[in-house]
Each structure stands twice: as structure tokens, then as C-alpha cells.
mmCIF file of C-alpha atoms and ligand atoms in Angstrom:
data_model
loop_
_atom_site.group_PDB
_atom_site.id
_atom_site.type_symbol
_atom_site.label_atom_id
_atom_site.label_comp_id
_atom_site.label_asym_id
_atom_site.label_seq_id
_atom_site.Cartn_x
_atom_site.Cartn_y
_atom_site.Cartn_z
ATOM 1 C CA UNK D 6 25.935 33.865 -37.196
ATOM 2 C CA UNK D 7 25.624 34.831 -33.557
ATOM 3 C CA UNK D 8 23.714 37.174 -31.274
ATOM 4 C CA UNK D 9 25.554 39.656 -29.127
ATOM 5 C CA UNK D 10 23.302 38.927 -26.145
ATOM 6 C CA UNK D 11 23.767 37.034 -22.898
ATOM 7 C CA UNK D 12 20.037 36.832 -22.183
ATOM 8 C CA UNK D 13 16.699 36.603 -23.957
ATOM 9 C CA UNK D 14 14.278 38.714 -21.901
ATOM 10 C CA UNK D 15 11.823 39.872 -24.549
ATOM 11 C CA UNK D 16 11.393 40.434 -28.283
ATOM 12 C CA UNK D 17 10.992 44.139 -27.525
ATOM 13 C CA UNK D 18 14.767 44.226 -27.024
ATOM 14 C CA UNK D 19 15.765 42.600 -30.358
ATOM 15 C CA UNK D 20 15.979 44.427 -33.683
ATOM 16 C CA UNK D 21 14.814 43.103 -37.069
ATOM 17 C CA UNK D 22 18.294 41.812 -37.986
ATOM 18 C CA UNK D 23 18.587 39.874 -34.727
ATOM 19 C CA UNK D 24 15.110 38.384 -35.126
ATOM 20 C CA UNK D 25 16.048 37.306 -38.663
ATOM 21 C CA UNK D 26 19.297 35.718 -37.394
ATOM 22 C CA UNK D 27 17.270 33.597 -34.962
ATOM 23 C CA UNK D 28 14.705 32.585 -37.611
ATOM 24 C CA UNK D 29 17.481 31.691 -40.086
ATOM 25 C CA UNK D 30 19.190 29.511 -37.455
ATOM 26 C CA UNK D 31 16.157 27.286 -36.834
ATOM 27 C CA UNK D 32 16.043 25.186 -40.032
ATOM 28 C CA UNK D 33 19.341 23.249 -39.481
ATOM 29 C CA UNK D 34 18.077 22.195 -36.037
ATOM 30 C CA UNK D 35 14.729 21.162 -37.524
ATOM 31 C CA UNK D 36 16.546 19.078 -40.141
ATOM 32 C CA UNK D 37 18.201 17.207 -37.263
ATOM 33 C CA UNK D 38 14.736 15.920 -36.236
ATOM 34 C CA UNK D 39 14.577 13.821 -39.425
ATOM 35 C CA UNK D 40 17.791 11.911 -38.542
ATOM 36 C CA UNK D 41 17.853 8.680 -36.541
ATOM 37 C CA UNK D 42 20.234 10.293 -34.007
ATOM 38 C CA UNK D 43 18.596 13.663 -33.232
ATOM 39 C CA UNK D 44 21.586 15.092 -31.357
ATOM 40 C CA UNK D 45 24.329 17.656 -31.900
ATOM 41 C CA UNK D 46 27.318 18.204 -29.561
ATOM 42 C CA UNK D 47 26.803 22.014 -29.487
ATOM 43 C CA UNK D 48 26.308 22.342 -25.695
ATOM 44 C CA UNK D 49 28.297 19.328 -24.520
ATOM 45 C CA UNK D 50 29.549 20.056 -20.983
ATOM 46 C CA UNK D 51 27.079 22.919 -20.444
ATOM 47 C CA UNK D 52 24.326 22.892 -17.818
ATOM 48 C CA UNK D 53 20.791 24.148 -18.410
ATOM 49 C CA UNK D 54 18.400 24.665 -15.466
ATOM 50 C CA UNK D 55 14.646 25.251 -15.769
ATOM 51 C CA UNK D 56 13.155 27.267 -12.892
ATOM 52 C CA UNK D 57 9.384 27.468 -13.305
ATOM 53 C CA UNK D 58 7.317 29.289 -10.680
ATOM 54 C CA UNK D 59 4.163 28.669 -12.763
ATOM 55 C CA UNK D 60 2.844 25.490 -14.423
ATOM 56 C CA UNK D 61 3.893 24.540 -17.952
ATOM 57 C CA UNK D 62 3.607 21.580 -20.302
ATOM 58 C CA UNK D 63 4.902 22.816 -23.661
ATOM 59 C CA UNK D 64 7.620 25.338 -22.774
ATOM 60 C CA UNK D 65 9.372 23.355 -20.082
ATOM 61 C CA UNK D 66 9.284 20.045 -21.967
ATOM 62 C CA UNK D 67 10.355 21.746 -25.160
ATOM 63 C CA UNK D 68 13.382 23.385 -23.478
ATOM 64 C CA UNK D 69 14.304 20.049 -21.909
ATOM 65 C CA UNK D 70 14.194 18.251 -25.261
ATOM 66 C CA UNK D 71 16.064 21.151 -26.931
ATOM 67 C CA UNK D 72 18.840 21.070 -24.308
ATOM 68 C CA UNK D 73 19.156 17.272 -24.528
ATOM 69 C CA UNK D 74 19.328 17.375 -28.336
ATOM 70 C CA UNK D 75 22.213 19.862 -27.962
ATOM 71 C CA UNK D 76 23.926 17.399 -25.546
ATOM 72 C CA UNK D 77 23.667 19.716 -22.501
ATOM 73 C CA UNK D 78 23.014 18.467 -18.958
ATOM 74 C CA UNK D 79 19.544 19.606 -17.883
ATOM 75 C CA UNK D 80 18.075 19.986 -14.410
ATOM 76 C CA UNK D 81 14.393 20.814 -13.823
ATOM 77 C CA UNK D 82 13.593 22.549 -10.537
ATOM 78 C CA UNK D 83 10.121 22.054 -9.128
ATOM 79 C CA UNK D 84 9.707 25.318 -7.245
ATOM 80 C CA UNK D 85 7.031 23.908 -4.917
ATOM 81 C CA UNK D 86 9.560 21.296 -3.730
ATOM 82 C CA UNK D 87 12.528 23.702 -3.514
ATOM 83 C CA UNK D 88 13.888 26.071 -0.840
ATOM 84 C CA UNK D 89 11.803 28.858 -2.416
ATOM 85 C CA UNK D 90 8.937 27.683 -0.152
ATOM 86 C CA UNK D 91 11.258 28.339 2.836
ATOM 87 C CA UNK D 92 11.554 31.983 1.760
ATOM 88 C CA UNK D 93 14.700 31.945 -0.407
ATOM 89 C CA UNK D 94 14.827 35.028 -2.654
ATOM 90 C CA UNK D 95 14.919 34.877 -6.436
ATOM 91 C CA UNK D 96 18.476 36.261 -6.568
ATOM 92 C CA UNK D 97 19.747 33.823 -3.916
ATOM 93 C CA UNK D 98 18.114 30.940 -5.797
ATOM 94 C CA UNK D 99 19.804 32.085 -9.001
ATOM 95 C CA UNK D 100 23.210 32.508 -7.362
ATOM 96 C CA UNK D 101 22.879 29.048 -5.802
ATOM 97 C CA UNK D 102 22.251 27.545 -9.241
ATOM 98 C CA UNK D 103 25.164 29.492 -10.688
ATOM 99 C CA UNK D 104 27.434 28.200 -7.897
ATOM 100 C CA UNK D 105 26.579 24.752 -9.273
ATOM 101 C CA UNK D 106 27.825 25.952 -12.678
ATOM 102 C CA UNK D 107 24.478 26.525 -14.378
ATOM 103 C CA UNK D 108 25.245 28.113 -17.755
ATOM 104 C CA UNK D 109 21.628 28.779 -18.769
ATOM 105 C CA UNK D 110 18.665 29.463 -16.464
ATOM 106 C CA UNK D 111 15.217 29.326 -18.021
ATOM 107 C CA UNK D 112 12.695 31.046 -15.794
ATOM 108 C CA UNK D 113 8.901 31.387 -15.762
ATOM 109 C CA UNK D 114 7.481 33.707 -13.121
ATOM 110 C CA UNK D 115 4.142 35.421 -12.416
ATOM 111 C CA UNK D 116 5.957 38.739 -11.852
ATOM 112 C CA UNK D 117 6.812 40.795 -14.936
ATOM 113 C CA UNK D 118 10.523 41.651 -14.773
ATOM 114 C CA UNK D 119 11.625 38.647 -12.685
ATOM 115 C CA UNK D 120 13.896 37.290 -15.517
ATOM 116 C CA UNK D 121 15.454 40.755 -15.848
ATOM 117 C CA UNK D 122 16.347 40.837 -12.126
ATOM 118 C CA UNK D 123 18.023 37.443 -12.442
ATOM 119 C CA UNK D 124 19.863 38.419 -15.636
ATOM 120 C CA UNK D 125 21.372 41.528 -14.008
ATOM 121 C CA UNK D 126 22.732 39.484 -11.106
ATOM 122 C CA UNK D 127 24.137 36.411 -12.878
ATOM 123 C CA UNK D 128 26.774 35.488 -15.448
ATOM 124 C CA UNK D 129 24.542 32.646 -16.669
ATOM 125 C CA UNK D 130 22.316 33.275 -19.678
ATOM 126 C CA UNK D 131 18.757 33.911 -18.529
ATOM 127 C CA UNK D 132 15.880 33.029 -20.838
ATOM 128 C CA UNK D 133 12.414 34.365 -20.119
ATOM 129 C CA UNK D 134 9.887 31.510 -20.413
ATOM 130 C CA UNK D 135 6.984 33.860 -19.583
ATOM 131 C CA UNK D 136 6.835 36.677 -17.012
ATOM 132 C CA UNK D 137 3.440 37.893 -15.857
ATOM 133 C CA UNK D 138 1.613 39.852 -18.567
ATOM 134 C CA UNK D 139 4.937 41.052 -20.022
ATOM 135 C CA UNK D 140 6.511 38.694 -22.620
ATOM 136 C CA UNK D 141 6.990 35.066 -23.653
ATOM 137 C CA UNK D 142 9.759 35.532 -26.212
ATOM 138 C CA UNK D 143 10.386 31.920 -27.275
ATOM 139 C CA UNK D 144 6.628 31.441 -27.852
ATOM 140 C CA UNK D 145 6.677 34.618 -29.964
ATOM 141 C CA UNK D 146 9.664 33.281 -31.917
ATOM 142 C CA UNK D 147 8.081 29.894 -32.575
ATOM 143 C CA UNK D 148 4.888 31.637 -33.703
ATOM 144 C CA UNK D 149 6.920 33.800 -36.089
ATOM 145 C CA UNK D 150 8.930 30.846 -37.356
ATOM 146 C CA UNK D 151 5.730 28.868 -38.087
ATOM 147 C CA UNK D 152 4.261 31.850 -39.988
ATOM 148 C CA UNK D 153 7.546 32.332 -41.908
ATOM 149 C CA UNK D 154 7.757 28.633 -42.793
ATOM 150 C CA UNK D 155 4.198 28.613 -44.145
ATOM 151 C CA UNK D 156 3.845 32.100 -45.664
ATOM 152 C CA UNK D 157 7.511 32.728 -46.680
ATOM 153 C CA UNK D 158 7.503 36.478 -45.921
ATOM 154 C CA UNK D 159 6.303 38.862 -43.210
ATOM 155 C CA UNK D 160 6.049 41.890 -45.497
ATOM 156 C CA UNK D 161 2.391 42.942 -45.445
ATOM 157 C CA UNK D 162 1.303 39.666 -43.775
ATOM 158 C CA UNK D 163 -1.951 40.323 -41.901
ATOM 159 C CA UNK D 164 -1.853 38.691 -38.465
ATOM 160 C CA UNK D 165 -4.906 38.812 -36.207
ATOM 161 C CA UNK D 166 -4.570 38.085 -32.466
ATOM 162 C CA UNK D 167 -7.906 37.166 -30.897
ATOM 163 C CA UNK D 168 -9.112 37.177 -27.298
ATOM 164 C CA UNK D 169 -7.452 38.058 -24.011
ATOM 165 C CA UNK D 170 -4.794 40.489 -25.247
ATOM 166 C CA UNK D 171 -4.645 42.282 -21.870
ATOM 167 C CA UNK D 172 -3.318 39.301 -19.886
ATOM 168 C CA UNK D 173 -1.380 37.702 -22.753
ATOM 169 C CA UNK D 174 2.427 37.798 -22.731
ATOM 170 C CA UNK D 175 2.276 35.830 -26.012
ATOM 171 C CA UNK D 176 0.344 38.706 -27.617
ATOM 172 C CA UNK D 177 2.950 41.249 -26.452
ATOM 173 C CA UNK D 178 5.858 39.193 -27.876
ATOM 174 C CA UNK D 179 3.963 38.665 -31.164
ATOM 175 C CA UNK D 180 3.194 42.386 -31.505
ATOM 176 C CA UNK D 181 6.765 43.577 -30.826
ATOM 177 C CA UNK D 182 8.325 41.087 -33.247
ATOM 178 C CA UNK D 183 5.743 41.077 -36.057
ATOM 179 C CA UNK D 184 5.750 44.879 -36.299
ATOM 180 C CA UNK D 185 9.545 44.886 -36.668
ATOM 181 C CA UNK D 186 9.397 42.186 -39.364
ATOM 182 C CA UNK D 187 6.941 44.204 -41.503
ATOM 183 C CA UNK D 188 3.679 42.351 -40.753
ATOM 184 C CA UNK D 189 0.381 44.180 -40.177
ATOM 185 C CA UNK D 190 -0.952 43.257 -36.735
ATOM 186 C CA UNK D 191 -4.584 43.516 -35.608
ATOM 187 C CA UNK D 192 -6.265 42.437 -32.377
ATOM 188 C CA UNK D 193 -9.892 41.455 -31.760
ATOM 189 C CA UNK D 194 -11.694 40.924 -28.477
ATOM 190 C CA UNK D 195 -13.985 42.531 -25.912
ATOM 191 C CA UNK D 196 -12.951 46.118 -25.043
ATOM 192 C CA UNK D 197 -12.194 45.041 -21.452
ATOM 193 C CA UNK D 198 -9.552 42.548 -22.703
ATOM 194 C CA UNK D 199 -7.771 44.972 -25.069
ATOM 195 C CA UNK D 200 -5.053 47.110 -23.393
ATOM 196 C CA UNK D 201 -5.777 50.859 -23.579
ATOM 197 C CA UNK D 202 -3.739 52.768 -26.233
ATOM 198 C CA UNK D 203 -2.570 49.561 -27.935
ATOM 199 C CA UNK D 204 -3.047 51.410 -31.260
ATOM 200 C CA UNK D 205 0.103 53.382 -30.347
ATOM 201 C CA UNK D 206 2.079 50.172 -31.005
ATOM 202 C CA UNK D 207 0.813 50.229 -34.618
ATOM 203 C CA UNK D 208 -1.940 47.676 -33.985
ATOM 204 C CA UNK D 209 -5.444 47.823 -35.535
ATOM 205 C CA UNK D 210 -8.259 47.122 -33.060
ATOM 206 C CA UNK D 211 -11.504 45.245 -33.839
ATOM 207 C CA UNK D 212 -14.309 44.535 -31.401
ATOM 208 C CA UNK D 213 -16.249 42.543 -34.001
ATOM 209 C CA UNK D 214 -14.564 39.209 -34.790
ATOM 210 C CA UNK D 215 -16.595 38.565 -37.960
ATOM 211 C CA UNK D 216 -15.261 41.807 -39.459
ATOM 212 C CA UNK D 217 -11.689 41.162 -38.320
ATOM 213 C CA UNK D 218 -11.221 37.659 -39.703
ATOM 214 C CA UNK D 219 -12.086 38.578 -43.312
ATOM 215 C CA UNK D 220 -8.697 40.205 -43.964
ATOM 216 C CA UNK D 221 -6.419 37.940 -41.904
ATOM 217 C CA UNK D 222 -3.686 35.700 -43.362
ATOM 218 C CA UNK D 223 -2.982 34.289 -39.882
ATOM 219 C CA UNK D 224 -5.335 34.058 -36.889
ATOM 220 C CA UNK D 225 -3.561 33.471 -33.570
ATOM 221 C CA UNK D 226 -6.185 32.591 -30.940
ATOM 222 C CA UNK D 227 -5.281 33.312 -27.322
ATOM 223 C CA UNK D 228 -6.427 31.445 -24.260
ATOM 224 C CA UNK D 229 -8.930 33.108 -21.957
ATOM 225 C CA UNK D 230 -6.865 33.363 -18.761
ATOM 226 C CA UNK D 231 -9.580 33.188 -16.113
ATOM 227 C CA UNK D 232 -6.904 32.527 -13.448
ATOM 228 C CA UNK D 233 -5.293 35.966 -14.036
ATOM 229 C CA UNK D 234 -8.528 37.998 -13.995
ATOM 230 C CA UNK D 235 -8.949 39.883 -10.721
ATOM 231 C CA UNK D 236 -12.465 40.987 -11.722
ATOM 232 C CA UNK D 237 -15.052 39.734 -14.199
ATOM 233 C CA UNK D 238 -13.988 41.315 -17.480
ATOM 234 C CA UNK D 239 -16.869 39.921 -19.525
ATOM 235 C CA UNK D 240 -20.406 39.090 -18.414
ATOM 236 C CA UNK D 241 -20.201 35.314 -18.885
ATOM 237 C CA UNK D 242 -18.220 32.611 -20.641
ATOM 238 C CA UNK D 243 -21.407 31.890 -22.633
ATOM 239 C CA UNK D 244 -21.447 35.443 -23.996
ATOM 240 C CA UNK D 245 -17.713 35.294 -24.816
ATOM 241 C CA UNK D 246 -18.300 32.083 -26.756
ATOM 242 C CA UNK D 247 -21.161 33.688 -28.716
ATOM 243 C CA UNK D 248 -19.129 36.739 -29.727
ATOM 244 C CA UNK D 249 -15.502 35.600 -29.912
ATOM 245 C CA UNK D 250 -15.163 31.813 -30.262
ATOM 246 C CA UNK D 251 -13.559 30.880 -33.595
ATOM 247 C CA UNK D 252 -16.099 28.435 -35.022
ATOM 248 C CA UNK D 253 -16.370 26.636 -38.380
ATOM 249 C CA UNK D 254 -19.054 29.164 -39.452
ATOM 250 C CA UNK D 255 -16.730 32.065 -38.700
ATOM 251 C CA UNK D 256 -13.756 30.309 -40.345
ATOM 252 C CA UNK D 257 -15.866 29.998 -43.534
ATOM 253 C CA UNK D 258 -15.742 33.822 -43.782
ATOM 254 C CA UNK D 259 -11.918 33.907 -43.619
ATOM 255 C CA UNK D 260 -9.416 33.508 -46.474
ATOM 256 C CA UNK D 261 -9.212 29.886 -47.702
ATOM 257 C CA UNK D 262 -5.485 29.589 -46.858
ATOM 258 C CA UNK D 263 -5.695 31.297 -43.450
ATOM 259 C CA UNK D 264 -3.390 29.779 -40.806
ATOM 260 C CA UNK D 265 -4.997 29.002 -37.450
ATOM 261 C CA UNK D 266 -2.586 29.160 -34.535
ATOM 262 C CA UNK D 267 -2.892 28.808 -30.757
ATOM 263 C CA UNK D 268 -0.013 28.894 -28.235
ATOM 264 C CA UNK D 269 -1.759 26.359 -25.996
ATOM 265 C CA UNK D 270 -3.073 25.214 -23.671
ATOM 266 C CA UNK D 271 -6.375 25.444 -25.555
ATOM 267 C CA UNK D 272 -9.763 25.843 -23.927
ATOM 268 C CA UNK D 273 -11.686 23.861 -26.557
ATOM 269 C CA UNK D 274 -15.261 25.110 -26.705
ATOM 270 C CA UNK D 275 -14.349 28.548 -25.299
ATOM 271 C CA UNK D 276 -11.953 30.543 -27.505
ATOM 272 C CA UNK D 277 -11.773 27.877 -30.248
ATOM 273 C CA UNK D 278 -14.128 25.105 -31.339
ATOM 274 C CA UNK D 279 -12.772 21.574 -31.702
ATOM 275 C CA UNK D 280 -13.754 21.590 -35.385
ATOM 276 C CA UNK D 281 -11.444 24.592 -35.990
ATOM 277 C CA UNK D 282 -8.632 23.320 -33.737
ATOM 278 C CA UNK D 283 -8.570 20.065 -35.724
ATOM 279 C CA UNK D 284 -9.166 21.648 -39.165
ATOM 280 C CA UNK D 285 -6.614 21.501 -42.037
ATOM 281 C CA UNK D 286 -5.940 25.234 -41.514
ATOM 282 C CA UNK D 287 -4.693 24.641 -37.956
ATOM 283 C CA UNK D 288 -0.916 24.415 -37.409
ATOM 284 C CA UNK D 289 -1.085 24.127 -33.627
ATOM 285 C CA UNK D 290 0.896 20.880 -33.358
ATOM 286 C CA UNK D 291 3.459 22.163 -35.886
ATOM 287 C CA UNK D 292 3.964 25.167 -33.589
ATOM 288 C CA UNK D 293 4.860 22.741 -30.789
ATOM 289 C CA UNK D 294 7.365 20.841 -32.960
ATOM 290 C CA UNK D 295 8.908 24.090 -34.206
ATOM 291 C CA UNK D 296 9.214 25.214 -30.579
ATOM 292 C CA UNK D 297 11.958 22.653 -29.958
ATOM 293 C CA UNK D 298 14.043 23.785 -32.956
ATOM 294 C CA UNK D 299 13.485 27.463 -32.075
ATOM 295 C CA UNK D 300 14.658 26.870 -28.483
ATOM 296 C CA UNK D 301 17.700 24.950 -29.766
ATOM 297 C CA UNK D 302 18.541 27.981 -31.922
ATOM 298 C CA UNK D 303 18.139 30.338 -28.946
ATOM 299 C CA UNK D 304 20.368 28.201 -26.690
ATOM 300 C CA UNK D 305 22.938 28.013 -29.490
ATOM 301 C CA UNK D 306 22.954 31.759 -30.193
ATOM 302 C CA UNK D 307 23.039 33.218 -26.658
ATOM 303 C CA UNK D 308 26.401 33.808 -25.049
ATOM 304 C CA UNK D 309 26.683 33.155 -21.272
ATOM 305 C CA UNK D 310 29.531 35.149 -19.647
ATOM 306 C CA UNK D 311 32.654 33.017 -19.126
ATOM 307 C CA UNK D 312 32.793 32.307 -15.404
ATOM 308 C CA UNK D 313 35.828 33.699 -13.589
ATOM 309 C CA UNK D 314 36.465 30.471 -11.668
ATOM 310 C CA UNK D 315 36.422 28.219 -14.762
ATOM 311 C CA UNK D 316 39.496 27.665 -16.962
ATOM 312 C CA UNK D 317 38.918 28.246 -20.682
ATOM 313 C CA UNK D 318 41.155 25.262 -21.616
HETATM 314 N N1 CP E 412 2.394 28.058 -24.717
HETATM 315 C C1 CP E 412 2.817 27.815 -23.453
HETATM 316 O O1 CP E 412 3.532 28.620 -22.845
HETATM 317 O O2 CP E 412 2.397 26.617 -22.945
HETATM 318 P P1 CP E 412 2.793 26.044 -21.509
HETATM 319 O O3 CP E 412 2.120 26.908 -20.478
HETATM 320 O O4 CP E 412 2.269 24.621 -21.491
HETATM 321 O O5 CP E 412 4.289 26.103 -21.365
#
């Protein structure tokens, strides 16, 4: 199995068959985690660079572990300590890394479309690790894989995304991919945090969380991104908590087997209570573990262009 893609820029750009190829490729990498030597020689001699213009714990660490388990060399660039602060452009930074034989560049940027600019200008495979409000495709894939592992099929699966849909690149990647896989996607949150005309993507909209959770098979809670809000989009955090925090009382109204997911980092006590985050329904830590295997599958499946100055022998 392989993907006919150099880059992974968003789940919007993959069809159902390609999404299924990725999901089907994850399990062998996950099996590797149970062995004493958790390594495969798949990317021996290849170089992976992470270029994060925004903070990260999960995604960056997960890509680093994934690359190491595939035997690649990995370099992490701390943008604040790089020549970016001297005014170097994104394309020049990318070309500099490529001149050092980077085969894969994993980029997180506050500007939607930044990974696309890099991908058009480089032979290296570019993987979007989150761009502005646009997409976070590997988070979307690990969310889908965790749902697939637990629920076995997407057909008719009711997935509810709760909270700050407007600023969430995770929500966008979930919506694009889940719709293609046959799931039924709904969102719930304050009207100011739901993008206008989102129904046109085939998404059901709820403003009342208590109503929304009754039908859900999966509830994916999103972080309230106060740092991205240019204006106050709800009256107070206290009011948000009253209306939209997933609490034990609210969870009691959901299906018994409902999966509780969160991409992290969690604001405990704001969008999710600690009792729910630590409940048997929560698979939040399993999402993190699956993230490594999913990113191994993505690195394995993408095809960087063969560089003109490198012999194929
Ligand atoms: N889910 C996610 O993207 O987490 P990080 O910001 O820690 O990478």
C-alpha cells in the first residue's frame, strides 16, 4: 500500500480510499510498541526536521518518537533560537533545511497555508502539524484511528465536536475526514464559536449541549483557545463552564458506551471536568499513544521527491 502524495497538508485533500489506506497502515506500527526493540529500519538514512513556529507538547514529541522508531535522523528547530528571528523568510528557511538534505519537514505555523507554501517550493515531504485555523491533519487521523479502533466502523457513527469550532483546526480536519468515511458529524457550542454556514459541510449544529450529547457515540471536546480570540466571543469563562463544560452530570445523559476524546492540551475545569477527563469513557491518553503509530504510518506512506543531487544507488 502507498499514497501517491509528497505532502500531507490537510484531510480535505485526501479521498476515502486514501484515508482508509492510512488507517489500515497504523496497526503494524502499533504492534511494534509491544516489542522490546520498538524500531523498524523503514527510514534509515532519511532526515526528518520539525519546524514549529508555535508551541507544542504532543505533536512535536510524537513526531520525534515516530521518526526515531523508523530509524530516521531527526532534528528539532526551535524557531525562537533560529535565523527566523533575524528575518529569514519561510521559503529560505525551508530551502536551507533542504540543502542539508532534509527529506521530511514537519511544520506548525500560525498562518493558514504556510505548509502549502513550503510544499510548493521544496522536494522534501511537508507535513502540516497545524496551520492557523485551517487543519491539523495528523491529529484528525489519530482521532479517526482511535474511533475506528474502538467502534470498528464509521458508517452512521455519530460524532459530536464540542466548543470552539471557529478557531479549531482539529475540528476542521475531523469534519473533512469523518464526513468522507460515512460518520454523522454534529457540533455544539455558543453561536459565536460556530463558523457561519458550517451546515453546508453536512454538519448538524446544536447550541444546547444537553440535547446534543444524547445521540452521540463519540464526544470530541475542543480546547477553548483564548489566545486566538481577538474579541470576547462569550461573556465570561464562568458562563461557558455553566453551559458547555462536559461534566459528570451531563455525561450521565449520554450513551453508556460513549467515547470521550480531547486533542489536548486540556483546560480542566473549563471545557471538561476532571471527573470526565479521568472517567472510564475517556480515551485521551490512548489518542496520544495512537498518535505515534499514526505519524509513523504517515512518514512511511508519503513519498518525498528524489533529490537531483543524490545518487539512487
Ligand atoms: N493536540 C495537539 O496538537 O497538541 P500540542 O499542541 O501539544 O502539539
